[in-house]
Short mmCIF file of C-alpha atoms in Angstrom, two decimals:
data_model
loop_
_atom_site.label_atom_id
_atom_site.label_comp_id
_atom_site.label_asym_id
_atom_site.label_seq_id
_atom_site.Cartn_x
_atom_site.Cartn_y
_atom_site.Cartn_z
CA MET E 1364 -59.46 -11.74 26.09
CA PHE E 1365 -59.44 -7.77 24.18
CA LYS E 1366 -56.36 -7.06 26.65
CA SER E 1367 -54.76 -10.44 25.45
CA LEU E 1368 -55.64 -9.71 22.00
CA LYS E 1369 -53.75 -6.48 22.04
CA LEU E 1370 -50.69 -8.18 23.64
CA VAL E 1371 -50.18 -10.47 20.55
CA LEU E 1372 -50.78 -7.55 18.31
CA ALA E 1373 -47.95 -5.49 20.20
CA ALA E 1374 -45.88 -8.81 20.69
CA THR E 1375 -46.18 -9.41 16.73
CA LEU E 1376 -45.41 -5.94 15.75
CA GLY E 1377 -42.58 -5.99 18.03
CA MET E 1378 -40.98 -8.89 16.09
CA GLY E 1379 -41.84 -7.39 12.79
CA VAL E 1380 -40.10 -4.46 13.97
CA VAL E 1381 -36.42 -6.27 14.93
CA ALA E 1382 -37.31 -8.63 11.86
CA GLY E 1383 -36.89 -5.34 9.84
CA ALA E 1384 -33.99 -4.12 11.82
CA ALA E 1385 -31.77 -7.52 11.25
CA GLN E 1386 -32.45 -6.70 7.66
CA ALA E 1387 -30.53 -4.18 7.60
CA ALA E 1388 -27.03 -4.04 8.13
CA GLU E 1389 -24.80 -1.06 8.60
CA TRP E 1390 -20.70 -1.38 7.91
CA LYS E 1391 -17.80 0.47 8.52
CA PHE E 1392 -15.25 1.46 5.96
CA ASN E 1393 -11.67 1.92 7.21
CA ASN E 1394 -10.04 4.92 5.46
CA GLY E 1395 -6.54 5.62 6.18
CA LEU E 1396 -6.62 8.69 4.44
CA PRO E 1397 -6.61 12.14 5.69
CA GLU E 1398 -10.60 13.32 5.24
CA GLY E 1399 -9.48 16.68 3.38
CA ARG E 1400 -8.11 14.33 0.24
CA ASN E 1401 -10.43 13.84 -2.59
CA GLU E 1402 -10.30 10.67 -2.70
CA SER E 1403 -11.92 10.30 0.70
CA LYS E 1404 -14.45 12.80 -0.71
CA GLN E 1405 -14.81 9.73 -3.32
CA LEU E 1406 -15.40 6.98 -0.37
CA ASP E 1407 -18.12 9.18 0.99
CA MET E 1408 -20.14 9.75 -2.68
CA PHE E 1409 -19.55 5.62 -2.78
CA ALA E 1410 -21.02 5.39 0.77
CA ALA E 1411 -24.22 7.27 0.11
CA GLU E 1412 -25.30 5.58 -3.30
CA VAL E 1413 -24.57 2.41 -1.93
CA THR E 1414 -27.16 3.64 0.99
CA GLU E 1415 -29.33 5.17 -1.68
CA ALA E 1416 -29.42 2.24 -3.82
CA THR E 1417 -30.15 -0.69 -1.58
CA GLY E 1418 -33.16 1.62 0.20
CA ARG E 1419 -31.09 1.73 3.31
CA SER E 1420 -31.14 -2.21 3.95
CA LEU E 1421 -27.20 -1.41 3.72
CA LYS E 1422 -25.54 2.00 5.11
CA ILE E 1423 -21.82 2.20 4.61
CA ASP E 1424 -19.88 4.53 7.29
CA VAL E 1425 -17.08 5.82 5.93
CA PHE E 1426 -13.87 6.57 8.80
CA HIS E 1427 -11.25 8.72 7.69
CA GLY E 1428 -8.00 9.13 8.66
CA GLY E 1429 -7.26 5.58 10.56
CA SER E 1430 -9.70 6.92 13.22
CA LEU E 1431 -10.53 3.39 13.86
CA ASN E 1432 -6.87 2.68 14.68
CA LEU E 1433 -6.68 0.21 11.91
CA LYS E 1434 -3.37 0.55 10.25
CA ASN E 1435 -3.21 1.30 6.89
CA ASN E 1436 -0.34 -1.78 6.69
CA ASP E 1437 -2.04 -4.41 8.60
CA VAL E 1438 -5.05 -4.27 6.37
CA VAL E 1439 -4.54 -7.82 4.88
CA ARG E 1440 -4.88 -8.90 8.86
CA TRP E 1441 -7.49 -7.14 10.64
CA LEU E 1442 -10.05 -6.49 6.78
CA PRO E 1443 -10.29 -10.84 6.68
CA ARG E 1444 -10.59 -10.77 10.06
CA GLY E 1445 -13.74 -8.71 10.14
CA ALA E 1446 -12.65 -6.05 12.32
CA VAL E 1447 -14.62 -3.82 9.88
CA GLU E 1448 -16.91 -4.87 6.63
CA MET E 1449 -14.61 -3.10 4.26
CA GLY E 1450 -11.15 -1.30 4.05
CA LEU E 1451 -9.38 0.70 1.91
CA VAL E 1452 -6.35 -1.32 0.40
CA TRP E 1453 -2.65 -0.04 -1.21
CA ALA E 1454 -0.65 -2.51 -2.29
CA ASN E 1455 2.26 0.41 -1.40
CA TYR E 1456 1.69 -0.39 2.34
CA LEU E 1457 1.92 -3.78 2.51
CA GLY E 1458 5.52 -5.12 1.71
CA ARG E 1459 6.07 -6.46 4.95
CA ASP E 1460 2.47 -9.17 4.79
CA ALA E 1461 1.82 -9.36 1.29
CA PRO E 1462 5.38 -9.07 -0.13
CA ALA E 1463 3.99 -10.51 -4.20
CA LEU E 1464 1.21 -7.41 -4.18
CA ASN E 1465 3.90 -5.37 -2.97
CA ALA E 1466 5.99 -6.02 -5.83
CA VAL E 1467 3.23 -5.93 -8.48
CA LEU E 1468 4.86 -2.08 -9.16
CA ILE E 1469 6.98 -0.25 -7.16
CA GLN E 1470 7.90 3.72 -7.03
CA GLY E 1471 10.23 3.83 -9.76
CA SER E 1472 8.78 0.97 -11.97
CA VAL E 1473 7.28 3.26 -14.31
CA GLY E 1474 8.53 6.09 -16.44
CA SER E 1475 6.19 7.96 -17.92
CA PRO E 1476 2.09 8.47 -17.02
CA GLU E 1477 1.31 7.08 -20.20
CA GLU E 1478 3.30 3.80 -18.82
CA LEU E 1479 1.31 4.02 -15.74
CA ILE E 1480 -2.03 4.10 -17.50
CA LYS E 1481 -0.84 1.35 -19.98
CA VAL E 1482 -0.39 -1.81 -17.19
CA LEU E 1483 -3.84 -0.04 -15.00
CA PRO E 1484 -5.66 -2.79 -16.47
CA GLU E 1485 -2.93 -6.06 -15.68
CA ILE E 1486 -2.80 -4.38 -12.27
CA GLN E 1487 -6.15 -5.11 -11.42
CA THR E 1488 -6.43 -8.08 -12.26
CA ILE E 1489 -3.51 -9.58 -10.46
CA TYR E 1490 -4.94 -7.54 -7.21
CA GLU E 1491 -8.01 -9.56 -7.79
CA GLU E 1492 -6.13 -12.20 -8.41
CA GLU E 1493 -4.12 -11.81 -4.54
CA LEU E 1494 -6.53 -10.47 -2.48
CA ALA E 1495 -9.01 -13.74 -3.07
CA GLU E 1496 -6.46 -15.43 -1.26
CA TRP E 1497 -6.17 -13.61 1.48
CA GLY E 1498 -9.94 -13.62 1.99
CA ILE E 1499 -10.63 -9.84 0.43
CA VAL E 1500 -12.97 -9.52 -2.21
CA PRO E 1501 -12.24 -6.25 -4.44
CA THR E 1502 -15.75 -4.43 -4.81
CA GLY E 1503 -14.14 -2.17 -7.00
CA PHE E 1504 -10.96 0.40 -7.17
CA MET E 1505 -10.25 3.80 -7.28
CA ALA E 1506 -7.26 5.63 -9.08
CA LEU E 1507 -4.84 7.79 -7.99
CA PRO E 1508 -4.12 11.25 -10.14
CA LEU E 1509 -1.61 11.01 -11.93
CA LEU E 1510 1.02 12.25 -9.66
CA LYS E 1511 4.88 13.73 -9.47
CA ALA E 1512 6.88 12.57 -6.44
CA SER E 1513 8.70 15.84 -4.96
CA ILE E 1514 11.21 16.60 -2.50
CA PHE E 1515 10.39 18.38 0.37
CA CYS E 1516 12.56 19.92 3.00
CA ARG E 1517 12.52 21.58 6.01
CA GLU E 1518 15.47 24.06 6.35
CA GLU E 1519 17.89 24.03 3.27
CA PRO E 1520 17.26 23.37 -0.24
CA VAL E 1521 17.60 20.07 -1.92
CA ARG E 1522 17.57 19.22 -6.03
CA THR E 1523 20.78 16.56 -6.59
CA LEU E 1524 21.38 12.87 -5.03
CA ASP E 1525 24.31 14.57 -3.77
CA ASP E 1526 22.44 17.25 -1.53
CA LEU E 1527 19.84 14.23 -0.13
CA ARG E 1528 22.13 11.94 0.76
CA LYS E 1529 23.39 14.23 3.58
CA LYS E 1530 19.86 14.17 4.84
CA LYS E 1531 17.56 12.17 6.54
CA LEU E 1532 14.92 11.18 3.94
CA ARG E 1533 11.00 10.32 4.41
CA VAL E 1534 9.57 7.52 2.37
CA TRP E 1535 6.14 5.49 2.82
CA SER E 1536 7.20 2.37 1.89
CA ASN E 1537 10.01 -0.93 1.81
CA ASP E 1538 10.73 -0.31 -1.91
CA GLN E 1539 11.35 3.06 -1.76
CA VAL E 1540 13.98 2.27 1.53
CA GLU E 1541 15.60 -0.27 -1.00
CA THR E 1542 16.04 2.40 -4.01
CA PHE E 1543 17.37 5.21 -2.08
CA ALA E 1544 19.90 3.43 -0.29
CA ASN E 1545 21.31 2.07 -3.38
CA LEU E 1546 21.82 5.40 -4.33
CA GLY E 1547 22.81 6.02 -0.58
CA VAL E 1548 20.32 8.15 0.78
CA ALA E 1549 19.06 6.65 4.52
CA ALA E 1550 15.37 6.43 4.09
CA GLN E 1551 13.18 5.56 6.41
CA ILE E 1552 9.56 4.98 6.75
CA VAL E 1553 7.00 7.84 8.11
CA GLY E 1554 3.76 7.25 7.94
CA GLN E 1555 1.50 10.41 6.70
CA THR E 1556 -0.33 10.93 9.89
CA ASP E 1557 3.06 11.70 11.77
CA LEU E 1558 4.96 13.27 9.04
CA TYR E 1559 3.90 16.28 10.18
CA VAL E 1560 5.72 16.21 14.07
CA ALA E 1561 8.47 14.44 12.32
CA LEU E 1562 9.62 17.03 10.04
CA GLN E 1563 8.82 19.60 12.48
CA THR E 1564 10.85 17.59 15.12
CA GLY E 1565 13.69 17.18 12.69
CA VAL E 1566 13.16 13.18 12.83
CA VAL E 1567 13.49 13.58 9.19
CA ASP E 1568 15.61 16.45 7.07
CA CYS E 1569 13.38 16.15 3.65
CA ALA E 1570 10.10 13.67 2.59
CA VAL E 1571 8.78 12.62 -0.50
CA TYR E 1572 5.83 13.29 -1.22
CA PRO E 1573 3.21 14.77 -3.90
CA ALA E 1574 2.78 18.29 -4.30
CA LEU E 1575 -0.97 17.62 -5.37
CA PHE E 1576 -1.39 16.43 -1.88
CA ALA E 1577 0.95 18.18 0.08
CA HIS E 1578 -1.66 20.69 1.45
CA THR E 1579 -3.65 17.87 3.23
CA ILE E 1580 -0.96 17.53 5.64
CA SER E 1581 0.06 20.87 6.23
CA LEU E 1582 3.38 20.43 4.13
CA GLN E 1583 3.98 24.06 3.90
CA GLU E 1584 4.01 24.50 7.49
CA VAL E 1585 6.90 22.54 8.29
CA THR E 1586 9.05 22.76 4.46
CA LYS E 1587 10.71 25.09 3.02
CA TYR E 1588 12.01 23.91 -0.24
CA ALA E 1589 10.33 21.17 -2.70
CA SER E 1590 12.12 19.57 -5.76
CA TYR E 1591 10.54 17.30 -8.28
CA LEU E 1592 12.41 13.49 -8.75
CA TYR E 1593 9.75 11.19 -10.71
CA PRO E 1594 6.15 10.07 -11.76
CA VAL E 1595 4.85 8.28 -8.89
CA ALA E 1596 3.66 4.56 -9.83
CA GLY E 1597 0.11 5.08 -8.70
CA VAL E 1598 -1.26 1.52 -8.58
CA PRO E 1599 -5.27 2.00 -7.93
CA TYR E 1600 -6.47 1.66 -4.07
CA VAL E 1601 -8.96 -1.50 -4.18
CA LEU E 1602 -12.31 -1.12 -2.28
CA GLY E 1603 -11.54 -4.52 -0.31
CA ALA E 1604 -14.79 -5.98 1.49
CA ASN E 1605 -14.33 -8.62 4.02
CA LYS E 1606 -15.25 -12.17 2.60
CA ALA E 1607 -17.79 -13.46 4.84
CA ALA E 1608 -19.63 -10.08 5.12
CA TRP E 1609 -19.61 -10.30 1.00
CA GLU E 1610 -21.45 -13.07 0.67
CA GLY E 1611 -23.86 -12.37 3.25
CA LEU E 1612 -25.32 -9.53 1.15
CA SER E 1613 -28.38 -9.96 -0.96
CA ASP E 1614 -27.73 -10.04 -4.90
CA ALA E 1615 -29.45 -6.77 -5.28
CA GLU E 1616 -26.81 -5.51 -2.14
CA ARG E 1617 -23.70 -7.12 -3.81
CA GLU E 1618 -24.44 -5.04 -7.42
CA ALA E 1619 -25.29 -2.02 -5.79
CA VAL E 1620 -21.98 -1.66 -3.90
CA SER E 1621 -20.18 -3.10 -7.49
CA ALA E 1622 -21.80 -0.24 -9.17
CA ALA E 1623 -21.07 2.66 -6.97
CA ALA E 1624 -17.57 1.14 -7.11
CA ALA E 1625 -17.58 1.73 -10.76
CA ASN E 1626 -18.88 5.04 -10.46
CA VAL E 1627 -16.01 5.90 -8.36
CA TRP E 1628 -13.41 4.42 -10.95
CA ALA E 1629 -15.55 6.53 -13.58
CA ARG E 1630 -14.78 9.24 -12.08
CA THR E 1631 -10.97 8.95 -11.16
CA ASN E 1632 -9.85 7.13 -13.84
CA GLU E 1633 -9.39 10.36 -15.80
CA TYR E 1634 -6.23 12.11 -16.16
CA SER E 1635 -6.93 14.94 -18.42
CA LYS E 1636 -5.90 17.72 -15.97
CA ALA E 1637 -3.13 15.98 -14.08
CA GLU E 1638 -0.37 18.39 -15.56
CA GLU E 1639 -2.48 21.79 -14.72
CA ASN E 1640 -3.33 20.25 -11.19
CA GLU E 1641 -0.10 20.26 -10.33
CA GLN E 1642 0.86 23.56 -12.00
CA ALA E 1643 -2.43 25.07 -9.70
CA ALA E 1644 -1.22 22.60 -6.15
CA ARG E 1645 2.77 24.05 -6.50
CA ALA E 1646 1.46 27.65 -6.95
CA LYS E 1647 -0.79 27.41 -4.37
CA LEU E 1648 2.15 25.77 -2.29
CA ALA E 1649 4.68 28.75 -2.87
CA GLU E 1650 2.37 31.32 -1.94
CA GLN E 1651 2.63 29.44 1.28
CA GLY E 1652 6.09 29.52 1.33
CA VAL E 1653 7.13 26.66 -0.35
CA GLU E 1654 10.14 27.65 -2.54
CA PHE E 1655 10.02 25.28 -6.00
CA LEU E 1656 13.52 24.78 -7.00
CA ASP E 1657 14.48 23.49 -10.68
CA ASP E 1658 13.70 19.48 -11.14
CA PHE E 1659 16.64 17.45 -10.43
CA SER E 1660 18.34 16.89 -13.29
CA ASP E 1661 18.06 14.25 -16.12
CA GLU E 1662 20.78 12.66 -14.94
CA ASP E 1663 19.69 12.12 -11.05
CA ARG E 1664 15.93 11.31 -12.40
CA ALA E 1665 17.26 8.32 -14.64
CA SER E 1666 19.83 7.35 -11.87
CA PHE E 1667 16.92 7.06 -9.84
CA LEU E 1668 14.72 4.95 -11.82
CA ASP E 1669 17.64 2.57 -12.68
CA ALA E 1670 18.20 2.12 -9.23
CA ALA E 1671 14.74 1.33 -9.13
CA SER E 1672 14.72 -0.52 -11.61
CA ASP E 1673 17.28 -3.18 -9.64
CA THR E 1674 14.79 -2.84 -6.71
CA TRP E 1675 11.74 -4.24 -8.38
CA ALA E 1676 13.68 -7.28 -9.53
CA LYS E 1677 15.18 -8.41 -6.03
CA LEU E 1678 12.27 -7.35 -4.08
CA ALA E 1679 10.26 -9.58 -6.94
CA ALA E 1680 12.74 -12.22 -6.58
CA GLU E 1681 12.83 -11.96 -2.37
CA ALA E 1682 8.84 -12.44 -2.63
CA GLY E 1683 8.63 -15.99 -4.39
CA GLY E 1684 5.43 -16.77 -5.26
CA LYS E 1685 3.97 -15.63 -7.94
CA ALA E 1686 5.87 -12.32 -7.65
CA PRO E 1687 8.25 -12.90 -10.17
CA GLU E 1688 5.30 -13.87 -12.53
CA TYR E 1689 3.44 -10.92 -11.61
CA ARG E 1690 6.53 -8.66 -12.75
CA LYS E 1691 7.01 -10.20 -15.87
CA ARG E 1692 3.62 -9.86 -16.62
CA ILE E 1693 3.47 -6.30 -16.39
CA LEU E 1694 6.77 -5.72 -17.92
CA ASP E 1695 5.22 -8.43 -21.43
CA VAL E 1696 2.51 -5.49 -21.46
CA LEU E 1697 4.92 -2.49 -21.00
CA GLY E 1698 6.68 -4.06 -23.90
CA ARG E 1699 10.30 -4.15 -22.02
#
């Protein structure tokens, strides 16, 4: 009798352990950015806050730098299918699969940091509407710093569009390919994880990249010159969740994720030191051998913005669906 009772108790306790384990969820978060980027550190903080707030009933593990072999430009494919529970979504990578989302704001569609700040709330609203169609829940957003896109080059100084027309240029989105093509510049998309080797081996001669982040992929080792061309249309990252996984959480867990995501936005949506950080980054790169040339001329920069405006109108029309409406909503906010 005593032996039987022990067996029953052991089985009951075992079932309790299994039940407790079943209640705990472990989520994977795919982050395609290098681990050294500040955004990656923000995501680590986000995950830690969720784990603590839920008493470890929900634990989020962030995988940086594409270590899960999930490509940034495929996110609307693998995230709705549940390859992972969460992923960083950036519209600039989605020209192939979600052209309407990609066309909300393109590189060169804003001419100043002030214009970008002005349109951010409307962009967030549009993203929430559009991603719902893909089965992705925007749990929150992460702002990019106010960035300046410079042209980094391997062997020769480039600070005019005429110079750039003689080079092979790396960009990161389809709209940039179109805009530079309008200016007579041959541009191709190269992912940032492949950019170092592409420059080192001469696949491209130059690359569009923000000075603030150049050190995270060691551009100073494979480029000698840089010159500022345009302000980056830094659309926010989305902290996207698989819809089914999101709906499987308890109300308390969803609240914890939303609160931690709101903290990410509060920490990142702050731009008072943008110019100071830009100059500090340039100075550091200069110490490491990158010569910062004079900016592209006012005329060249105006030509780039004009070409980008034409590209934006074209891409919105080609995307169809709600893309023209989205573009109009942004233009209305900008007062254009």
